[in-house]
Coordinates of C-alpha atoms in Angstrom, one line a residue:
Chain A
X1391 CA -48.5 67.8 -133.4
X1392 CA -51.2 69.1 -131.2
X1393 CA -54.0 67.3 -130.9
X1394 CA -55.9 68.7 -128.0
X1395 CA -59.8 68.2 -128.7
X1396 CA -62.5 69.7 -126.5
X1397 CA -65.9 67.9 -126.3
X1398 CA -69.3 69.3 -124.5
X1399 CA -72.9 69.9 -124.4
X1400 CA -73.5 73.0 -126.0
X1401 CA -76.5 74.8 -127.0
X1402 CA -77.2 76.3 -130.4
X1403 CA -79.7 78.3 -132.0
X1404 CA -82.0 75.7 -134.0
X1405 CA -85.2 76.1 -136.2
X1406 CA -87.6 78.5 -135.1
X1407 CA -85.1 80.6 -132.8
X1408 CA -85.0 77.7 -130.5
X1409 CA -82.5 77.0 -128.4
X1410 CA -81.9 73.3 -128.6
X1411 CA -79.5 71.1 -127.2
X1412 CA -76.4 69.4 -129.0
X1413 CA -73.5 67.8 -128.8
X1414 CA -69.9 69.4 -130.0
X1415 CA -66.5 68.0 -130.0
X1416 CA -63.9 70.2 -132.0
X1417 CA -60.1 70.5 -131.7
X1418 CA -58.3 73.1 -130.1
X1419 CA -56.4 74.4 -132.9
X1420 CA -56.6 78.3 -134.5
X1421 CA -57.5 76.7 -138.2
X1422 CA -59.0 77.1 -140.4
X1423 CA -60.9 73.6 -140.3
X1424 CA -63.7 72.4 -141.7
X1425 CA -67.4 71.2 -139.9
X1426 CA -69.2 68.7 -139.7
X1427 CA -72.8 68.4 -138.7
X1428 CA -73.5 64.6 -137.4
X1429 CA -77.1 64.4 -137.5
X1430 CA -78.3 60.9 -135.2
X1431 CA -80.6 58.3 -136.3
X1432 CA -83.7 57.3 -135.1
X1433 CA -83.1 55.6 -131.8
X1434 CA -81.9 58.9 -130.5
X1435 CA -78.8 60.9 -129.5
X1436 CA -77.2 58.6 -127.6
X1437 CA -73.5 57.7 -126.9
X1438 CA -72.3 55.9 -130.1
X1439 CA -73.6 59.1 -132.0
X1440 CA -71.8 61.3 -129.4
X1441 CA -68.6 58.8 -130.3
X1442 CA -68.9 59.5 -133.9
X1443 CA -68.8 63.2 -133.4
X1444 CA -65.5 62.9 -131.4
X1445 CA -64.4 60.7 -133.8
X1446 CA -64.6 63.8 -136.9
X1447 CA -62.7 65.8 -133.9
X1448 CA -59.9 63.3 -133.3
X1449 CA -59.5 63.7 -137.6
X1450 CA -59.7 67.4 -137.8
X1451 CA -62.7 68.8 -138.0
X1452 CA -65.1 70.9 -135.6
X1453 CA -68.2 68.5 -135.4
X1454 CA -71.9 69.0 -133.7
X1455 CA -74.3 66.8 -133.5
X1456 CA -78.0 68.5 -132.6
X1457 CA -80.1 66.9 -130.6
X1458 CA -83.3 66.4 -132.5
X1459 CA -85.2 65.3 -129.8
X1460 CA -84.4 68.5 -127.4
X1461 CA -87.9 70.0 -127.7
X1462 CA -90.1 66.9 -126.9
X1463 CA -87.9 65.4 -123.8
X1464 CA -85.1 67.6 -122.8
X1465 CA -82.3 66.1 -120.7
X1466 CA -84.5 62.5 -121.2
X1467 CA -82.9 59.8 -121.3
X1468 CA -81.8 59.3 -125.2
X1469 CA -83.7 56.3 -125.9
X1470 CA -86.8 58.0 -123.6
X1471 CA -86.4 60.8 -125.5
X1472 CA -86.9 59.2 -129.0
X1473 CA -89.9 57.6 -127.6
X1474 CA -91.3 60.8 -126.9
X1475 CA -90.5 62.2 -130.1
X1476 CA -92.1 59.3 -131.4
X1477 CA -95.1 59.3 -129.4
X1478 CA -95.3 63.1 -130.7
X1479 CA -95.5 62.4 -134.4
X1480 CA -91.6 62.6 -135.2
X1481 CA -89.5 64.8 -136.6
X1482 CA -90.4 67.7 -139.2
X1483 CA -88.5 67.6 -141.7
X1484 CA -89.1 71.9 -142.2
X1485 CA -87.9 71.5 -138.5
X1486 CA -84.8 69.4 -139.4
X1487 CA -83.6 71.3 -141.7
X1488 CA -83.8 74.5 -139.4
X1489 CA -82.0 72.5 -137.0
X1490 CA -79.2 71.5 -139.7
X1491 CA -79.0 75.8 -140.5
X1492 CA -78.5 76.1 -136.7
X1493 CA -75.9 73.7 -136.3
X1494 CA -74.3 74.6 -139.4
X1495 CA -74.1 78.5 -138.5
X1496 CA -73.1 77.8 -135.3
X1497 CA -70.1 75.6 -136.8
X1498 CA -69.2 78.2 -139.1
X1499 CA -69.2 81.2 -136.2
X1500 CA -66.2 79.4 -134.8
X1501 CA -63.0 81.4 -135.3
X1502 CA -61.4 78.3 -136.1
X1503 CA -64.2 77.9 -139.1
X1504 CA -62.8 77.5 -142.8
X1505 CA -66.5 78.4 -143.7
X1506 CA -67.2 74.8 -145.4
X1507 CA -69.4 72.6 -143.3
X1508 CA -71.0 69.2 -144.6
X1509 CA -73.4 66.8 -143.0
X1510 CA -73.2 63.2 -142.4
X1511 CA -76.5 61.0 -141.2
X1512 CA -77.2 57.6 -140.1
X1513 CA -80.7 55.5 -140.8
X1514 CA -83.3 57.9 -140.5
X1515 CA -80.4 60.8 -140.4
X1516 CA -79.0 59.4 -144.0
X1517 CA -82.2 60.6 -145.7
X1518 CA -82.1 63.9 -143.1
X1519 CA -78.5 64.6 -144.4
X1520 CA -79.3 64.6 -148.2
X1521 CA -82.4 66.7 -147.0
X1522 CA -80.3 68.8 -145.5
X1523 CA -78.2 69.5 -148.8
X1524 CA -81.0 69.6 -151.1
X1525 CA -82.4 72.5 -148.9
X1526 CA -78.8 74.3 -147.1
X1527 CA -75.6 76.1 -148.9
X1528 CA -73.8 73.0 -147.6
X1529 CA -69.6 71.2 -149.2
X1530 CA -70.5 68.1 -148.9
X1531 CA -73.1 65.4 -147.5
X1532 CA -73.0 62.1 -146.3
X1533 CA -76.1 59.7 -146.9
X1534 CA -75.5 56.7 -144.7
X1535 CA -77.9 53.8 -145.4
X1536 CA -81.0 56.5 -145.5
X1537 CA -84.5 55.1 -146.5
X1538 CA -87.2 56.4 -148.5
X1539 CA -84.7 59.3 -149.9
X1540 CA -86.2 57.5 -153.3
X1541 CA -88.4 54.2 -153.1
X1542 CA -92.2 54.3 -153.5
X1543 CA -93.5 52.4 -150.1
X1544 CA -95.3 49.6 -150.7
X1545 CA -98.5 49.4 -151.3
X1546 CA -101.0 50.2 -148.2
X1547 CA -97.8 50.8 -146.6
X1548 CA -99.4 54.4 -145.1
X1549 CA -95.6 56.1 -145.0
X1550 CA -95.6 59.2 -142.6
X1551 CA -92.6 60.3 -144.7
X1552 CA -92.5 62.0 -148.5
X1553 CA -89.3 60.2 -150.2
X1554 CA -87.0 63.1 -151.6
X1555 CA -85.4 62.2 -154.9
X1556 CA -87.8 65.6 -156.1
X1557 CA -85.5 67.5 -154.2
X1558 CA -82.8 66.6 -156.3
X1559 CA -82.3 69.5 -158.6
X1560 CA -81.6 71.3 -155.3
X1561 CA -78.6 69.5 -154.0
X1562 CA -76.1 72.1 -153.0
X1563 CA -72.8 69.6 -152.8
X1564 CA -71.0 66.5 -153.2
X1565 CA -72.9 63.3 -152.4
X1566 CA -71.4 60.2 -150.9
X1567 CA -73.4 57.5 -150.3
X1568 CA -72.5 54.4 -148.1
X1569 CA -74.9 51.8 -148.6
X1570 CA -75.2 47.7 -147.8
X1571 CA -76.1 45.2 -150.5
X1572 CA -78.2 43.1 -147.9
X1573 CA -80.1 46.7 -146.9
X1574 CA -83.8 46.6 -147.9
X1575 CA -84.8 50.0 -146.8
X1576 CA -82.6 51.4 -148.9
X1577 CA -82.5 48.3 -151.5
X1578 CA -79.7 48.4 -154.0
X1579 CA -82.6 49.3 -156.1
X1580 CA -84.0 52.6 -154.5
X1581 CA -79.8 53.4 -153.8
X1582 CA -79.5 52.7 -157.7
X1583 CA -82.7 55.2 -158.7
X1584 CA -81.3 57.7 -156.6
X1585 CA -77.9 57.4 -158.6
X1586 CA -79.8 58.1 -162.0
X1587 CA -81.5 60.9 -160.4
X1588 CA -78.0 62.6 -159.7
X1589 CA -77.0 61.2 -163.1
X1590 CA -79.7 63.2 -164.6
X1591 CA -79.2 66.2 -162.8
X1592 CA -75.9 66.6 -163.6
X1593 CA -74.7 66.5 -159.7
X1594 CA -71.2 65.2 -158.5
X1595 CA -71.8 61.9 -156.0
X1596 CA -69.8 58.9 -155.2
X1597 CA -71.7 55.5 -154.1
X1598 CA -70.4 52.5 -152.3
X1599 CA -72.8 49.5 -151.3
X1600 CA -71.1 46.9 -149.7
X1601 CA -71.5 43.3 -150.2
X1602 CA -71.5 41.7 -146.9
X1603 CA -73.8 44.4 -144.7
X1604 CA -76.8 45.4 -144.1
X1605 CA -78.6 48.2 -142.4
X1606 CA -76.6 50.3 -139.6
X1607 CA -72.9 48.4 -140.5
X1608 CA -71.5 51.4 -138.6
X1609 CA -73.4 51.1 -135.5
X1610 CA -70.8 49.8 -132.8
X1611 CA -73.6 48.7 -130.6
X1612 CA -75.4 46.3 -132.7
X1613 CA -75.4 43.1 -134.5
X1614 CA -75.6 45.1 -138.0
X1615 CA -72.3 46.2 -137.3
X1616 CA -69.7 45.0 -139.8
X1617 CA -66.4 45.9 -138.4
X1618 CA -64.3 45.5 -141.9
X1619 CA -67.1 47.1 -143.5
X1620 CA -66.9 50.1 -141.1
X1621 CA -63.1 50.6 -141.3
X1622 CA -63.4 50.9 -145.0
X1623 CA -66.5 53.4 -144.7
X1624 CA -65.0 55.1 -142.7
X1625 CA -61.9 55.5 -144.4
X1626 CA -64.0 56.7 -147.5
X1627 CA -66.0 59.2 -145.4
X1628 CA -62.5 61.1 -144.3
X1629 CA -61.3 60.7 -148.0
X1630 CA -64.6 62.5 -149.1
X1631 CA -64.4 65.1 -146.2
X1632 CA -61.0 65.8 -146.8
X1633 CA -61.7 67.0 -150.4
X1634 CA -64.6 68.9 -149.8
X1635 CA -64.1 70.3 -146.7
X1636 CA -60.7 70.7 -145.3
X1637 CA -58.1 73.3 -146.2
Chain B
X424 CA -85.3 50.0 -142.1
X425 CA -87.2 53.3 -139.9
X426 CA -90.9 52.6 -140.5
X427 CA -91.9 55.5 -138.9
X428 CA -94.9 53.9 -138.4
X429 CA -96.8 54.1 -134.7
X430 CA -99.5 52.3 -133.4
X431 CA -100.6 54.7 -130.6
X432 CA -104.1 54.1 -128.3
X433 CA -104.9 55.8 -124.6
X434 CA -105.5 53.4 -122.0
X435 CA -105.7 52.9 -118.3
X436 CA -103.6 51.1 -115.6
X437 CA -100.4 51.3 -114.2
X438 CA -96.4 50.6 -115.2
X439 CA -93.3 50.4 -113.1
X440 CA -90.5 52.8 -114.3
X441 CA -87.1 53.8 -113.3
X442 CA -88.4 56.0 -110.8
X443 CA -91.0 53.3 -109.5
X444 CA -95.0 53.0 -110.3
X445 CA -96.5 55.5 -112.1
X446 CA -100.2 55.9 -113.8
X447 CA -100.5 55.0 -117.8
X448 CA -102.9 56.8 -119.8
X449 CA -101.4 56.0 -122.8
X450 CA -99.3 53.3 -125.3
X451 CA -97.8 52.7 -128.5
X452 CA -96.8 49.9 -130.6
X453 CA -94.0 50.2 -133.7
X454 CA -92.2 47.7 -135.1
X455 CA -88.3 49.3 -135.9
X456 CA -85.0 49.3 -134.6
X457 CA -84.6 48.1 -131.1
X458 CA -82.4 50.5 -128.4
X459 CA -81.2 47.2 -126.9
X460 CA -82.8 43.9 -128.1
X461 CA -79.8 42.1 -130.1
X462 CA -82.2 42.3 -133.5
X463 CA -82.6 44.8 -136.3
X464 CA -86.1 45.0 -136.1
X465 CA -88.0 44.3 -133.2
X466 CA -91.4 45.0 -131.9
X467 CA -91.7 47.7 -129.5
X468 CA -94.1 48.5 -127.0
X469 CA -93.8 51.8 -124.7
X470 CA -96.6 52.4 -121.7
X471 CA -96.3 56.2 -121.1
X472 CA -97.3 59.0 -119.4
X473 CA -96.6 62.1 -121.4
X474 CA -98.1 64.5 -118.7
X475 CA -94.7 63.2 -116.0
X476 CA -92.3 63.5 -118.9
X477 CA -90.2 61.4 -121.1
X478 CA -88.9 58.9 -118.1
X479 CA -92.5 58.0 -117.4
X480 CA -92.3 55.0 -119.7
X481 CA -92.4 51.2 -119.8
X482 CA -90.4 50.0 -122.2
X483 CA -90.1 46.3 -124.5
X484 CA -88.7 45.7 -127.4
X485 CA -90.2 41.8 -127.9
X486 CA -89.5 39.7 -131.5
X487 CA -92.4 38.9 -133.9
X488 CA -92.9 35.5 -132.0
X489 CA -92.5 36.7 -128.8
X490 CA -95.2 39.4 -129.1
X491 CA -97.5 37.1 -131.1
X492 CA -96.8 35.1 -127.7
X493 CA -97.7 37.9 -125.7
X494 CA -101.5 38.3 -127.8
X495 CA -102.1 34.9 -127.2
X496 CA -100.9 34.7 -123.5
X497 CA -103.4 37.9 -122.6
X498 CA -106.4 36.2 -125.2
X499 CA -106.1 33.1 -122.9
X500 CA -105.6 34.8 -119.6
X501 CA -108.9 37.0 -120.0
X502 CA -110.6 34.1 -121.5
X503 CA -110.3 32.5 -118.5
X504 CA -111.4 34.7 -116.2
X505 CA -115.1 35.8 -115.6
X506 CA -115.9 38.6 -118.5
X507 CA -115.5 42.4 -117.1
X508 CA -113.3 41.2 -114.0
X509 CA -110.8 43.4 -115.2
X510 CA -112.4 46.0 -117.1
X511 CA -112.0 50.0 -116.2
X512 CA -115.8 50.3 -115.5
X513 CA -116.7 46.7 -115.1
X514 CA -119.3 45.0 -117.7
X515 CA -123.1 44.2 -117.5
X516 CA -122.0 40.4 -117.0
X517 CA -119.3 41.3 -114.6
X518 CA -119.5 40.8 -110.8
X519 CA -119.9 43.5 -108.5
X520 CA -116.2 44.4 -107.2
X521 CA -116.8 44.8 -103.4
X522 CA -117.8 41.1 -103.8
X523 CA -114.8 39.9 -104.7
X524 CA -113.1 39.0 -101.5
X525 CA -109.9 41.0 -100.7
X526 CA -106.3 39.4 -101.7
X527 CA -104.0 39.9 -98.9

C-alpha cells in the first residue's frame, strides 16, 4: 500500500481574508479522503499538536492544524506566541470560527478532498471544536476535554468566555466527546448537561469519560497523560472519523 | 482547566531573554497550564515587551507555594531596605541616588 504522507507549513486563507499560518500533513494519494481540521489548545501550536496532525495523515486523512496565534506573534516561538496572544486578550471566538471556515475550505480545495471535513480540539480547542460545528457545515467534531462548552463559572469567577450549550440547536454533525472522570473543568457534571442538551435537541453524539484521567490525557508531553487512556481514545476518535468522514 | 483569566499591569525594569537584556514595560500573571513545569496548573508569570515582539519575554511558571514564596521573599527584601531605594522616581523618604556610593 502506499503510504507516502507530505507534511509542511502552509498558509491558508483564515477569518477576515487573512492569511494565517498552519500546519498541514496529508497523504499523497489521488482519494477521495476525508479532512480533518486539528485545532491546538491553549499553550500554543507547538510540536505534540503538529504530531497529532501527522498522526490523522499516517491514518488517512488530509489534516491542518491553523495556527491561532499567527496574527499576534508570527514565526514566535509557540509557547511565546501563546503568551502574546494572551497578553492580547485571547482568541475570538467570531475569529476562530473564521479560522476553522479557512482551514476547512482550504481542506476541501484539495483534489484529493472527499468534501467531508470534521474538527477535533484539545482543552481550550475542545470547546473551539464544538464551536466550530455549532457555527460551520461541518461531518463530524471532536470535543476533547473542552471547558465551559456548558458549566456556569463560579461565582465571582469573572470568565472572559460565554459557555456554548445555547449554541446547541446549531450543531451541524456528529459529536464525540472524550472526557476524564477526575477533569474538573469539564466535570462529569457540565460533560453530563451537555449530554442532555444534545438529548434534547435531538442531535447524534457519542461520550466517553474515562475513569482514571484527568485533564489533557492525550497530551504526550505532560504528566496528565494517560497512555492506556490515550490508545483507547484514540482508537475511538479513528472509529468515529472513519464513519463520518472517510469514503 | 483554561482559566483564561490574566492578571496584566505595566511596569518598569529590565529582564534577560533569549536574545539577552531587554527593557520591560509590562507583566502578566495567570494561573493555567504550564508549557514546561511538570504540573497541571501552575502559576505563570511573563515580563514582556510587546513593542520587540513575542520573544521579548521572561518567562516562570512557579507552583502555588513557590509564588506565595516569591511574595514573601520580595515583602521581606524591600522591607529591609531603606523605603524608595528602589523605586522608579525615588520617594519623599528615599535617599538622594548620586549619594549612594557606586558598586563596582
Amino acid at each position: 500500500m502506499y503510504d507516502a504522507v507530505l507534511a509542511e507549513t502552509i498558509s491558508i486563507t483564515g477569518h477576515g481574508g487573512d492569511r494565517i499560518e498552519a500546519y498541514s500533513a496529508r497523504p499523497l494519494t489521488p482519494g477521495p479522503i476525508g479532512s480533518v481540521v486539528v485545532i491546538h489548545h491553549m499553550p500554543g501550536y507547538d510540536a505534540p499538536t503538529k504530531e497529532i496532525t501527522r498522526r490523522f495523515a499516517a491514518e488517512g486523512y488530509a489534516a491542518v492544524c491553523p495556527n491561532l496565534y499567527s496574527r499576534e506573534a508570527p514565526g514566535a516561538d509557540p509557547d511565546d506566541a501563546a503568551a502574546a496572544a494572551r497578553a492580547a486578550g485571547g482568541v475570538p471566538d467570531e475569529r476562530l470560527v473564521g479560522d476553522v471556515a479557512g482551514a476547512a475550505a482550504y481542506l476541501r480545495g484539495l483534489p484529493s478532498s472527499n468534501q467531508k471535513v470534521g474538527t477535533i480540539g484539545y482543552c481550550s480547542g475542545g470547546r473551539q471544536s464544538f464551536l466550530a460545528a455549532c457555527s460551520l457545515d461541518l461531518e463530524a467534531a471532536v470535543d476533547c476535554y473542552g471547558a465551559f462548552v456548558t458549566g456556569r463559572p463560579p461565582e465571582g469567577f469573572p470568565l472572559q468566555i460565554e459557555p456554548l450549550a445555547h449554541l446547541t440547536p446549531d450543531l451541524s454533525c456528529p459529536l464525540l466527546g472524550l472526557f476524564g472522570a477526575e477533569d474538573q473543568h469539564p466535570s462529569p457534571a457540565d460533560t453530563a448537561a451537555l449530554e442532555e442538551e444534545l438529548k434534547k435537541h435531538g442531535k447524534e453524539y457519542e461520550f466517553h469519560t474515562y475513569e482514571g484521567a484527568g485533564h489533557a490525557f492525550f497530551a504526550v508531553d505532560r504528566p496528565s497523560y494517560r497512555p492506556q487512556i490515550a490508545v483507547e481514545a484514540w482508537g475511538r476518535v479513528l472509529d468515529f472519523f472513519g464513519r463520518n468522514l472517510a469514503g | 482547566m483554561c482559566t483564561y483569566l490574566t492578571e496584566k499591569f505595566p511596569l518598569e525594569g529590565s529582564g534577560k531573554g533569549a536574545q539577552g537584556y531587554f527593557s520591560l514595560s509590562e507583566a502578566m500573571v495567570y494561573i493555567d497550564h504550564p508549557q514546561h513545569a511538570p504540573y497541571e496548573h501552575t502559576v505563570n508569570i511573563d515580563f514582556l515587551n510587546p513593542a520587540k515582539g513575542p520573544s521579548a519575554r521572561v518567562a516562570v511558571e512557579l507552583t502555588e507555594e513557590a509564588a506565595l514564596a516569591l511574595i514573601d521573599a520580595v515583602r521581606t527584601a524591600l522591607a529591609s531596605a531603606p523605603p524608595g531605594l528602589a523605586a522608579a522616581g525615588g520617594t519623599a523618604g528615599a535617599p538622594d541616588p548620586s549619594a549612594v556610593p557606586a558598586r563596582d
